[in-house]
Structure formats: C-alpha cells, structure tokens
Amino acid sequence: LAQGFGTQRPVFFHTPTVMYEDESIYKIIPPEVMPVQKPPMYRSQHRGTVPPSSSTFGLAQTSRPGVTNMQGDSDAPKGSNHVYKKPKATFGPAPGSTRTDPGQILLRGSKAPQVESLGAMRQKNPEQLQPSSLKHKVKPPVPASTEKPIMNLVTAKDFITANAVENILAAPKKVTRDAKDYLHKADYGKVPGYLQRIKADINEEYEFIRAMQEQEVAQQGNMRVLSDDERGAMIEGLKARWEHVNTDYQSSTHITKLDTVGKVRRKEQYESTLAQIEKDIEKLNRKYIFVDNDQYGGDMMMG
C-alpha cells in the first residue's frame, strides 16, 4: 500500500510476460531441407546464328537500305561486307581489357629508331659519311712552308701616269633608261609640303601670342599705380570702419544665449565684415597697387 495524505490506495505492479514461441520439444531435431528442383534451361528452337529478319542492325555508315534480310533467309548473304555482327558494338570492350600493364611502361626513346655509332657507320656504310658537296673556298690557301716567294722583280711602269691616261681615254658610261633623273622631278628645288605645314603652324602660334600681348598692353594703358597718400587714406578709412563694426560687435558679445534667428545672423554678419576688412587692409599693405583710371575704386591689381 502506498501512503497518501489521509487516504490509502492499492498499488499494482505489472510484470511483462516473455513468450518463447519458437521453442518446442518437437523442434529439437531440425527438419530435412528438401532441395529445390530447377526447371530445365530454356533453349530456343531457332539457331542463334541466324540473321534476324527485317532487321535494322549493322546498317550504320553503309550504303545498304534501312532494312535487311526481308526474305527471312537463315544464312547470311555470301560475298557481302555488311555483317550484322560487329565486335564491341553493343556493350563496348570488356571491363579492364584496355587497361595498360604497369610493368610495361613506355621507356624513353623506345619508339625512336636507334642511331648507329660512328664506328658502325664506317664499317657498314662509309659512303654516307662523305660530304655531298664541297664548299667553294673564298680565300686563297695559305702558302706552304716549302714554297718560296719570287724575289727581285722590278718594273719600270709609272702607275700614276698610266692611271691618268686610262681615265682620260676611257669612254663615258652609258646611262640606262631605268636610272631615275632626280633633276627633272616635279618638286625639284621646292620646299617640301610638310615643312610648309610646320611653318604655317608656327606662324599661327606667333600671331596668337602677339594678339595676347597687344591685348595685355591695351589693358595696361588705362592702369596706374596707386599713390602712397591714396593708399594711406584708404587704410585709415578701413581702420575706422573696422573700429565702428568692432564696437557694435563688442556690445553684443555679453549675450551668451542666442535664442533668436536675428541674433545669430547679426553676430555672423559682424564676424564676416571684420574678416573682410582685415583682408582688405592686408592687400593695401603691398608695395605696388594698380588701379583703373576709368573705373577708380573698382577692381585693383596687387603687385
């Protein structure tokens, strides 16, 4: 009985039952196995070597029609090169038949013909060692050690006079028709065309540079150098302007909280005006300042 909280209930335990159906006293001696009798192998009453009737086999790459043995002959036609049986035509070569033997490897030079040695060639075929043709000698042979030069040969011929006489009496050479006469060319004595083009390009560049120089001189004709008095007056005016703007700017620097758009814009305007005045004063401090006489106070050129 299992103890519960105030109640008692019976508890049952289930034990599985093992059944041994294969075990039996009658099965102690195994029964005899009866051999299965196979039916006889089927053998067709027709011969396997008989060509099939109305067959399409063995007609690839031939000049025969699409069907053979329409009459159903039991023997293959004689004197014909078209045989319906071909080796390896259906399943290909047997597996492993094309595998190379690892013991018979291809050695170096085994396929190339063996060259006989020089000694063997001299014994068997000495005529093949003879050259087919001898090269013509350009230089004369070196004199032999036994050969003696001819000594004490003196001539009374004046070679200078003889050469002059031969050249004077020599007939002029005939000019062939194929020789070109460069003196009668169409462009003989004229400047080549490519030189004319180059000269034209150079002249155009010179004209362009000359026009730019004339334009620059014309612009500088109305320019003059700003005097020291005028420059000093302009610097003093810019300083006074800077003092006035700076005073207005310092009066609003105590405002730390820029809560409106107007305050922000006013502060940025003061700062940009002061920076521009300082740049103008720095430009006026240069040595040479060119101004236009027609438009005084306009653009200035700093030098």
PDB file of N, CA and C in Angstrom, residues 67-152:
ATOM      1  N   VAL A  67      16.504  -1.561 -94.066  1.00  0.00           N
ATOM      2  CA  VAL A  67      16.099  -2.857 -93.512  1.00  0.00           C
ATOM      3  C   VAL A  67      16.824  -3.943 -94.300  1.00  0.00           C
ATOM      4  N   THR A  68      17.276  -4.985 -93.602  1.00  0.00           N
ATOM      5  CA  THR A  68      17.981  -6.091 -94.239  1.00  0.00           C
ATOM      6  C   THR A  68      17.229  -7.394 -94.004  1.00  0.00           C
ATOM      7  N   ASN A  69      17.570  -8.383 -94.830  1.00  0.00           N
ATOM      8  CA  ASN A  69      17.008  -9.737 -94.719  1.00  0.00           C
ATOM      9  C   ASN A  69      15.482  -9.698 -94.718  1.00  0.00           C
ATOM     10  N   MET A  70      14.942  -9.101 -95.765  1.00  0.00           N
ATOM     11  CA  MET A  70      13.488  -9.023 -95.870  1.00  0.00           C
ATOM     12  C   MET A  70      12.869 -10.384 -96.184  1.00  0.00           C
ATOM     13  N   GLN A  71      13.604 -11.301 -96.792  1.00  0.00           N
ATOM     14  CA  GLN A  71      13.062 -12.614 -97.147  1.00  0.00           C
ATOM     15  C   GLN A  71      13.130 -13.596 -95.998  1.00  0.00           C
ATOM     16  N   GLY A  72      13.868 -13.257 -94.947  1.00  0.00           N
ATOM     17  CA  GLY A  72      13.968 -14.176 -93.821  1.00  0.00           C
ATOM     18  C   GLY A  72      14.907 -15.323 -94.081  1.00  0.00           C
ATOM     19  N   ASP A  73      16.012 -15.085 -94.800  1.00  0.00           N
ATOM     20  CA  ASP A  73      16.974 -16.150 -95.063  1.00  0.00           C
ATOM     21  C   ASP A  73      17.640 -16.586 -93.764  1.00  0.00           C
ATOM     22  N   SER A  74      17.881 -17.898 -93.679  1.00  0.00           N
ATOM     23  CA  SER A  74      18.515 -18.445 -92.474  1.00  0.00           C
ATOM     24  C   SER A  74      20.029 -18.339 -92.514  1.00  0.00           C
ATOM     25  N   ASP A  75      20.573 -18.104 -93.687  1.00  0.00           N
ATOM     26  CA  ASP A  75      22.017 -17.971 -93.820  1.00  0.00           C
ATOM     27  C   ASP A  75      22.361 -16.526 -94.200  1.00  0.00           C
ATOM     28  N   ALA A  76      23.528 -16.081 -93.746  1.00  0.00           N
ATOM     29  CA  ALA A  76      23.981 -14.725 -94.069  1.00  0.00           C
ATOM     30  C   ALA A  76      24.339 -14.649 -95.541  1.00  0.00           C
ATOM     31  N   PRO A  77      24.120 -13.522 -96.168  1.00  0.00           N
ATOM     32  CA  PRO A  77      24.457 -13.405 -97.594  1.00  0.00           C
ATOM     33  C   PRO A  77      25.958 -13.541 -97.800  1.00  0.00           C
ATOM     34  N   LYS A  78      26.296 -14.284 -98.820  1.00  0.00           N
ATOM     35  CA  LYS A  78      27.710 -14.523 -99.106  1.00  0.00           C
ATOM     36  C   LYS A  78      28.255 -13.421-100.022  1.00  0.00           C
ATOM     37  N   GLY A  79      29.531 -13.159 -99.821  1.00  0.00           N
ATOM     38  CA  GLY A  79      30.179 -12.136-100.638  1.00  0.00           C
ATOM     39  C   GLY A  79      29.806 -10.718-100.262  1.00  0.00           C
ATOM     40  N   SER A  80      29.283 -10.529 -99.058  1.00  0.00           N
ATOM     41  CA  SER A  80      28.881  -9.199 -98.612  1.00  0.00           C
ATOM     42  C   SER A  80      29.781  -8.757 -97.464  1.00  0.00           C
ATOM     43  N   ASN A  81      30.149  -7.497 -97.468  1.00  0.00           N
ATOM     44  CA  ASN A  81      30.973  -6.939 -96.396  1.00  0.00           C
ATOM     45  C   ASN A  81      30.143  -6.394 -95.243  1.00  0.00           C
ATOM     46  N   HIS A  82      28.813  -6.408 -95.412  1.00  0.00           N
ATOM     47  CA  HIS A  82      27.943  -5.880 -94.374  1.00  0.00           C
ATOM     48  C   HIS A  82      27.495  -7.030 -93.474  1.00  0.00           C
ATOM     49  N   VAL A  83      28.132  -7.171 -92.355  1.00  0.00           N
ATOM     50  CA  VAL A  83      27.798  -8.230 -91.395  1.00  0.00           C
ATOM     51  C   VAL A  83      27.055  -7.597 -90.235  1.00  0.00           C
ATOM     52  N   TYR A  84      25.975  -8.207 -89.837  1.00  0.00           N
ATOM     53  CA  TYR A  84      25.177  -7.595 -88.780  1.00  0.00           C
ATOM     54  C   TYR A  84      25.821  -7.763 -87.411  1.00  0.00           C
ATOM     55  N   LYS A  85      26.791  -8.681 -87.313  1.00  0.00           N
ATOM     56  CA  LYS A  85      27.507  -8.850 -86.052  1.00  0.00           C
ATOM     57  C   LYS A  85      28.818  -8.073 -86.132  1.00  0.00           C
ATOM     58  N   LYS A  86      29.019  -7.250 -85.161  1.00  0.00           N
ATOM     59  CA  LYS A  86      30.239  -6.469 -85.070  1.00  0.00           C
ATOM     60  C   LYS A  86      30.820  -6.602 -83.675  1.00  0.00           C
ATOM     61  N   PRO A  87      32.140  -6.682 -83.566  1.00  0.00           N
ATOM     62  CA  PRO A  87      32.729  -6.811 -82.228  1.00  0.00           C
ATOM     63  C   PRO A  87      32.602  -5.503 -81.442  1.00  0.00           C
ATOM     64  N   LYS A  88      32.220  -5.623 -80.201  1.00  0.00           N
ATOM     65  CA  LYS A  88      32.143  -4.492 -79.257  1.00  0.00           C
ATOM     66  C   LYS A  88      31.164  -3.425 -79.736  1.00  0.00           C
ATOM     67  N   ALA A  89      30.107  -3.846 -80.439  1.00  0.00           N
ATOM     68  CA  ALA A  89      29.182  -2.867 -80.989  1.00  0.00           C
ATOM     69  C   ALA A  89      28.076  -2.508 -80.016  1.00  0.00           C
ATOM     70  N   THR A  90      27.791  -3.371 -79.047  1.00  0.00           N
ATOM     71  CA  THR A  90      26.661  -3.134 -78.152  1.00  0.00           C
ATOM     72  C   THR A  90      27.107  -2.632 -76.788  1.00  0.00           C
ATOM     73  N   PHE A  91      27.951  -3.411 -76.132  1.00  0.00           N
ATOM     74  CA  PHE A  91      28.371  -3.077 -74.772  1.00  0.00           C
ATOM     75  C   PHE A  91      29.796  -2.546 -74.701  1.00  0.00           C
ATOM     76  N   GLY A  92      30.486  -2.447 -75.819  1.00  0.00           N
ATOM     77  CA  GLY A  92      31.843  -1.948 -75.807  1.00  0.00           C
ATOM     78  C   GLY A  92      32.829  -3.030 -75.387  1.00  0.00           C
ATOM     79  N   PRO A  93      34.091  -2.663 -75.225  1.00  0.00           N
ATOM     80  CA  PRO A  93      35.093  -3.658 -74.817  1.00  0.00           C
ATOM     81  C   PRO A  93      34.853  -4.145 -73.394  1.00  0.00           C
ATOM     82  N   ALA A  94      35.407  -5.293 -73.098  1.00  0.00           N
ATOM     83  CA  ALA A  94      35.243  -5.867 -71.776  1.00  0.00           C
ATOM     84  C   ALA A  94      35.922  -4.994 -70.731  1.00  0.00           C
ATOM     85  N   PRO A  95      35.372  -4.926 -69.534  1.00  0.00           N
ATOM     86  CA  PRO A  95      35.992  -4.093 -68.493  1.00  0.00           C
ATOM     87  C   PRO A  95      37.404  -4.566 -68.182  1.00  0.00           C
ATOM     88  N   GLY A  96      38.334  -3.639 -68.186  1.00  0.00           N
ATOM     89  CA  GLY A  96      39.722  -3.942 -67.879  1.00  0.00           C
ATOM     90  C   GLY A  96      40.542  -4.416 -69.054  1.00  0.00           C
ATOM     91  N   SER A  97      39.915  -4.585 -70.241  1.00  0.00           N
ATOM     92  CA  SER A  97      40.672  -5.075 -71.396  1.00  0.00           C
ATOM     93  C   SER A  97      41.597  -4.010 -71.970  1.00  0.00           C
ATOM     94  N   THR A  98      41.225  -2.749 -71.779  1.00  0.00           N
ATOM     95  CA  THR A  98      42.051  -1.662 -72.306  1.00  0.00           C
ATOM     96  C   THR A  98      43.023  -1.101 -71.277  1.00  0.00           C
ATOM     97  N   ARG A  99      43.084  -1.709 -70.137  1.00  0.00           N
ATOM     98  CA  ARG A  99      43.986  -1.209 -69.094  1.00  0.00           C
ATOM     99  C   ARG A  99      45.424  -1.568 -69.439  1.00  0.00           C
ATOM    100  N   THR A 100      46.304  -0.610 -69.240  1.00  0.00           N
ATOM    101  CA  THR A 100      47.713  -0.836 -69.550  1.00  0.00           C
ATOM    102  C   THR A 100      48.373  -1.653 -68.455  1.00  0.00           C
ATOM    103  N   ASP A 101      49.392  -2.374 -68.857  1.00  0.00           N
ATOM    104  CA  ASP A 101      50.146  -3.182 -67.899  1.00  0.00           C
ATOM    105  C   ASP A 101      51.143  -2.283 -67.178  1.00  0.00           C
ATOM    106  N   PRO A 102      51.086  -2.170 -65.860  1.00  0.00           N
ATOM    107  CA  PRO A 102      52.029  -1.287 -65.163  1.00  0.00           C
ATOM    108  C   PRO A 102      53.469  -1.751 -65.278  1.00  0.00           C
ATOM    109  N   GLY A 103      53.691  -2.993 -65.614  1.00  0.00           N
ATOM    110  CA  GLY A 103      55.059  -3.475 -65.754  1.00  0.00           C
ATOM    111  C   GLY A 103      55.686  -3.135 -67.089  1.00  0.00           C
ATOM    112  N   GLN A 104      54.855  -2.810 -68.075  1.00  0.00           N
ATOM    113  CA  GLN A 104      55.352  -2.475 -69.408  1.00  0.00           C
ATOM    114  C   GLN A 104      55.137  -0.986 -69.651  1.00  0.00           C
ATOM    115  N   ILE A 105      56.008  -0.184 -69.068  1.00  0.00           N
ATOM    116  CA  ILE A 105      55.904   1.254 -69.222  1.00  0.00           C
ATOM    117  C   ILE A 105      56.636   1.697 -70.486  1.00  0.00           C
ATOM    118  N   LEU A 106      56.267   2.861 -70.980  1.00  0.00           N
ATOM    119  CA  LEU A 106      56.886   3.385 -72.185  1.00  0.00           C
ATOM    120  C   LEU A 106      58.217   4.028 -71.811  1.00  0.00           C
ATOM    121  N   LEU A 107      59.283   3.445 -72.295  1.00  0.00           N
ATOM    122  CA  LEU A 107      60.614   3.938 -71.986  1.00  0.00           C
ATOM    123  C   LEU A 107      61.007   5.054 -72.936  1.00  0.00           C
ATOM    124  N   ARG A 108      61.938   5.874 -72.490  1.00  0.00           N
ATOM    125  CA  ARG A 108      62.407   6.989 -73.286  1.00  0.00           C
ATOM    126  C   ARG A 108      63.189   6.487 -74.499  1.00  0.00           C
ATOM    127  N   GLY A 109      62.789   6.945 -75.676  1.00  0.00           N
ATOM    128  CA  GLY A 109      63.473   6.566 -76.896  1.00  0.00           C
ATOM    129  C   GLY A 109      63.142   5.184 -77.420  1.00  0.00           C
ATOM    130  N   SER A 110      62.123   4.496 -76.812  1.00  0.00           N
ATOM    131  CA  SER A 110      61.790   3.147 -77.280  1.00  0.00           C
ATOM    132  C   SER A 110      61.102   3.166 -78.643  1.00  0.00           C
ATOM    133  N   LYS A 111      60.377   4.265 -78.947  1.00  0.00           N
ATOM    134  CA  LYS A 111      59.695   4.368 -80.234  1.00  0.00           C
ATOM    135  C   LYS A 111      60.582   4.973 -81.317  1.00  0.00           C
ATOM    136  N   ALA A 112      61.657   5.623 -80.920  1.00  0.00           N
ATOM    137  CA  ALA A 112      62.530   6.270 -81.890  1.00  0.00           C
ATOM    138  C   ALA A 112      63.532   5.263 -82.442  1.00  0.00           C
ATOM    139  N   PRO A 113      63.902   5.392 -83.706  1.00  0.00           N
ATOM    140  CA  PRO A 113      64.886   4.454 -84.263  1.00  0.00           C
ATOM    141  C   PRO A 113      66.260   4.684 -83.651  1.00  0.00           C
ATOM    142  N   GLN A 114      66.976   3.613 -83.451  1.00  0.00           N
ATOM    143  CA  GLN A 114      68.306   3.688 -82.863  1.00  0.00           C
ATOM    144  C   GLN A 114      69.316   4.148 -83.912  1.00  0.00           C
ATOM    145  N   VAL A 115      70.128   5.135 -83.530  1.00  0.00           N
ATOM    146  CA  VAL A 115      71.154   5.672 -84.424  1.00  0.00           C
ATOM    147  C   VAL A 115      72.434   4.860 -84.221  1.00  0.00           C
ATOM    148  N   GLU A 116      72.974   4.415 -85.326  1.00  0.00           N
ATOM    149  CA  GLU A 116      74.196   3.634 -85.225  1.00  0.00           C
ATOM    150  C   GLU A 116      75.371   4.513 -84.826  1.00  0.00           C
ATOM    151  N   SER A 117      76.343   3.904 -84.216  1.00  0.00           N
ATOM    152  CA  SER A 117      77.533   4.627 -83.788  1.00  0.00           C
ATOM    153  C   SER A 117      78.404   4.961 -84.997  1.00  0.00           C
ATOM    154  N   LEU A 118      79.383   5.865 -84.788  1.00  0.00           N
ATOM    155  CA  LEU A 118      80.248   6.293 -85.866  1.00  0.00           C
ATOM    156  C   LEU A 118      81.122   5.147 -86.382  1.00  0.00           C
ATOM    157  N   GLY A 119      81.562   4.296 -85.458  1.00  0.00           N
ATOM    158  CA  GLY A 119      82.368   3.145 -85.881  1.00  0.00           C
ATOM    159  C   GLY A 119      81.584   2.171 -86.731  1.00  0.00           C
ATOM    160  N   ALA A 120      80.320   1.927 -86.344  1.00  0.00           N
ATOM    161  CA  ALA A 120      79.493   1.022 -87.143  1.00  0.00           C
ATOM    162  C   ALA A 120      79.204   1.610 -88.515  1.00  0.00           C
ATOM    163  N   MET A 121      78.991   2.931 -88.585  1.00  0.00           N
ATOM    164  CA  MET A 121      78.749   3.560 -89.878  1.00  0.00           C
ATOM    165  C   MET A 121      79.991   3.457 -90.770  1.00  0.00           C
ATOM    166  N   ARG A 122      81.174   3.587 -90.212  1.00  0.00           N
ATOM    167  CA  ARG A 122      82.385   3.475 -91.016  1.00  0.00           C
ATOM    168  C   ARG A 122      82.570   2.065 -91.562  1.00  0.00           C
ATOM    169  N   GLN A 123      82.118   1.063 -90.825  1.00  0.00           N
ATOM    170  CA  GLN A 123      82.270  -0.314 -91.291  1.00  0.00           C
ATOM    171  C   GLN A 123      81.191  -0.701 -92.298  1.00  0.00           C
ATOM    172  N   LYS A 124      79.928  -0.292 -92.036  1.00  0.00           N
ATOM    173  CA  LYS A 124      78.827  -0.735 -92.886  1.00  0.00           C
ATOM    174  C   LYS A 124      78.600   0.221 -94.070  1.00  0.00           C
ATOM    175  N   ASN A 125      78.447   1.484 -93.802  1.00  0.00           N
ATOM    176  CA  ASN A 125      78.115   2.460 -94.845  1.00  0.00           C
ATOM    177  C   ASN A 125      79.104   3.622 -94.800  1.00  0.00           C
ATOM    178  N   PRO A 126      80.327   3.429 -95.259  1.00  0.00           N
ATOM    179  CA  PRO A 126      81.287   4.549 -95.227  1.00  0.00           C
ATOM    180  C   PRO A 126      80.948   5.639 -96.238  1.00  0.00           C
ATOM    181  N   GLU A 127      80.149   5.336 -97.289  1.00  0.00           N
ATOM    182  CA  GLU A 127      79.828   6.350 -98.287  1.00  0.00           C
ATOM    183  C   GLU A 127      78.884   7.412 -97.738  1.00  0.00           C
ATOM    184  N   GLN A 128      78.115   7.105 -96.688  1.00  0.00           N
ATOM    185  CA  GLN A 128      77.215   8.098 -96.116  1.00  0.00           C
ATOM    186  C   GLN A 128      77.948   9.168 -95.318  1.00  0.00           C
ATOM    187  N   LEU A 129      79.195   8.898 -94.952  1.00  0.00           N
ATOM    188  CA  LEU A 129      79.982   9.875 -94.210  1.00  0.00           C
ATOM    189  C   LEU A 129      80.662  10.883 -95.121  1.00  0.00           C
ATOM    190  N   GLN A 130      80.659  10.646 -96.422  1.00  0.00           N
ATOM    191  CA  GLN A 130      81.277  11.568 -97.363  1.00  0.00           C
ATOM    192  C   GLN A 130      80.349  12.764 -97.599  1.00  0.00           C
ATOM    193  N   PRO A 131      80.886  13.995 -97.673  1.00  0.00           N
ATOM    194  CA  PRO A 131      80.032  15.170 -97.922  1.00  0.00           C
ATOM    195  C   PRO A 131      79.470  15.136 -99.331  1.00  0.00           C
ATOM    196  N   SER A 132      78.265  15.615 -99.486  1.00  0.00           N
ATOM    197  CA  SER A 132      77.608  15.617-100.793  1.00  0.00           C
ATOM    198  C   SER A 132      78.215  16.656-101.724  1.00  0.00           C
ATOM    199  N   SER A 133      78.633  17.801-101.161  1.00  0.00           N
ATOM    200  CA  SER A 133      79.246  18.844-101.987  1.00  0.00           C
ATOM    201  C   SER A 133      80.254  19.595-101.136  1.00  0.00           C
ATOM    202  N   LEU A 134      81.345  20.044-101.786  1.00  0.00           N
ATOM    203  CA  LEU A 134      82.389  20.788-101.099  1.00  0.00           C
ATOM    204  C   LEU A 134      82.138  22.280-101.249  1.00  0.00           C
ATOM    205  N   LYS A 135      82.376  23.023-100.173  1.00  0.00           N
ATOM    206  CA  LYS A 135      82.177  24.460-100.177  1.00  0.00           C
ATOM    207  C   LYS A 135      83.312  25.142-100.944  1.00  0.00           C
ATOM    208  N   HIS A 136      82.913  26.132-101.759  1.00  0.00           N
ATOM    209  CA  HIS A 136      83.907  26.844-102.542  1.00  0.00           C
ATOM    210  C   HIS A 136      84.750  27.727-101.621  1.00  0.00           C
ATOM    211  N   LYS A 137      86.048  27.697-101.810  1.00  0.00           N
ATOM    212  CA  LYS A 137      86.954  28.480-100.989  1.00  0.00           C
ATOM    213  C   LYS A 137      86.999  29.910-101.504  1.00  0.00           C
ATOM    214  N   VAL A 138      86.758  30.847-100.605  1.00  0.00           N
ATOM    215  CA  VAL A 138      86.770  32.261-100.964  1.00  0.00           C
ATOM    216  C   VAL A 138      88.189  32.813-100.932  1.00  0.00           C
ATOM    217  N   LYS A 139      88.938  32.496 -99.911  1.00  0.00           N
ATOM    218  CA  LYS A 139      90.298  32.998 -99.765  1.00  0.00           C
ATOM    219  C   LYS A 139      91.284  31.999-100.368  1.00  0.00           C
ATOM    220  N   PRO A 140      92.370  32.481-100.889  1.00  0.00           N
ATOM    221  CA  PRO A 140      93.392  31.549-101.408  1.00  0.00           C
ATOM    222  C   PRO A 140      94.045  30.785-100.249  1.00  0.00           C
ATOM    223  N   PRO A 141      94.556  29.643-100.546  1.00  0.00           N
ATOM    224  CA  PRO A 141      95.172  28.868 -99.464  1.00  0.00           C
ATOM    225  C   PRO A 141      96.437  29.540 -98.940  1.00  0.00           C
ATOM    226  N   VAL A 142      96.786  29.185 -97.733  1.00  0.00           N
ATOM    227  CA  VAL A 142      98.000  29.721 -97.113  1.00  0.00           C
ATOM    228  C   VAL A 142      99.215  29.082 -97.803  1.00  0.00           C
ATOM    229  N   PRO A 143     100.231  29.876 -98.122  1.00  0.00           N
ATOM    230  CA  PRO A 143     101.419  29.276 -98.762  1.00  0.00           C
ATOM    231  C   PRO A 143     102.052  28.217 -97.871  1.00  0.00           C
ATOM    232  N   ALA A 144     102.542  27.198 -98.524  1.00  0.00           N
ATOM    233  CA  ALA A 144     103.190  26.126 -97.767  1.00  0.00           C
ATOM    234  C   ALA A 144     104.562  26.578 -97.289  1.00  0.00           C
ATOM    235  N   SER A 145     105.060  25.855 -96.314  1.00  0.00           N
ATOM    236  CA  SER A 145     106.374  26.225 -95.758  1.00  0.00           C
ATOM    237  C   SER A 145     107.503  25.968 -96.760  1.00  0.00           C
ATOM    238  N   THR A 146     107.287  25.056 -97.678  1.00  0.00           N
ATOM    239  CA  THR A 146     108.316  24.752 -98.684  1.00  0.00           C
ATOM    240  C   THR A 146     108.259  25.672 -99.892  1.00  0.00           C
ATOM    241  N   GLU A 147     107.165  26.449-100.008  1.00  0.00           N
ATOM    242  CA  GLU A 147     107.014  27.330-101.163  1.00  0.00           C
ATOM    243  C   GLU A 147     107.823  28.606-100.942  1.00  0.00           C
ATOM    244  N   LYS A 148     108.616  29.005-101.925  1.00  0.00           N
ATOM    245  CA  LYS A 148     109.466  30.177-101.820  1.00  0.00           C
ATOM    246  C   LYS A 148     108.889  31.301-102.670  1.00  0.00           C
ATOM    247  N   PRO A 149     108.828  32.535-102.150  1.00  0.00           N
ATOM    248  CA  PRO A 149     108.298  33.650-102.950  1.00  0.00           C
ATOM    249  C   PRO A 149     109.253  34.057-104.056  1.00  0.00           C
ATOM    250  N   ILE A 150     108.691  34.721-105.077  1.00  0.00           N
ATOM    251  CA  ILE A 150     109.501  35.194-106.199  1.00  0.00           C
ATOM    252  C   ILE A 150     110.194  36.489-105.781  1.00  0.00           C
ATOM    253  N   MET A 151     111.457  36.556-105.914  1.00  0.00           N
ATOM    254  CA  MET A 151     112.260  37.687-105.450  1.00  0.00           C
ATOM    255  C   MET A 151     112.827  38.464-106.649  1.00  0.00           C
ATOM    256  N   ASN A 152     113.243  39.748-106.367  1.00  0.00           N
ATOM    257  CA  ASN A 152     113.965  40.605-107.311  1.00  0.00           C
ATOM    258  C   ASN A 152     113.159  40.904-108.571  1.00  0.00           C
TER     259      ASN A 152
END
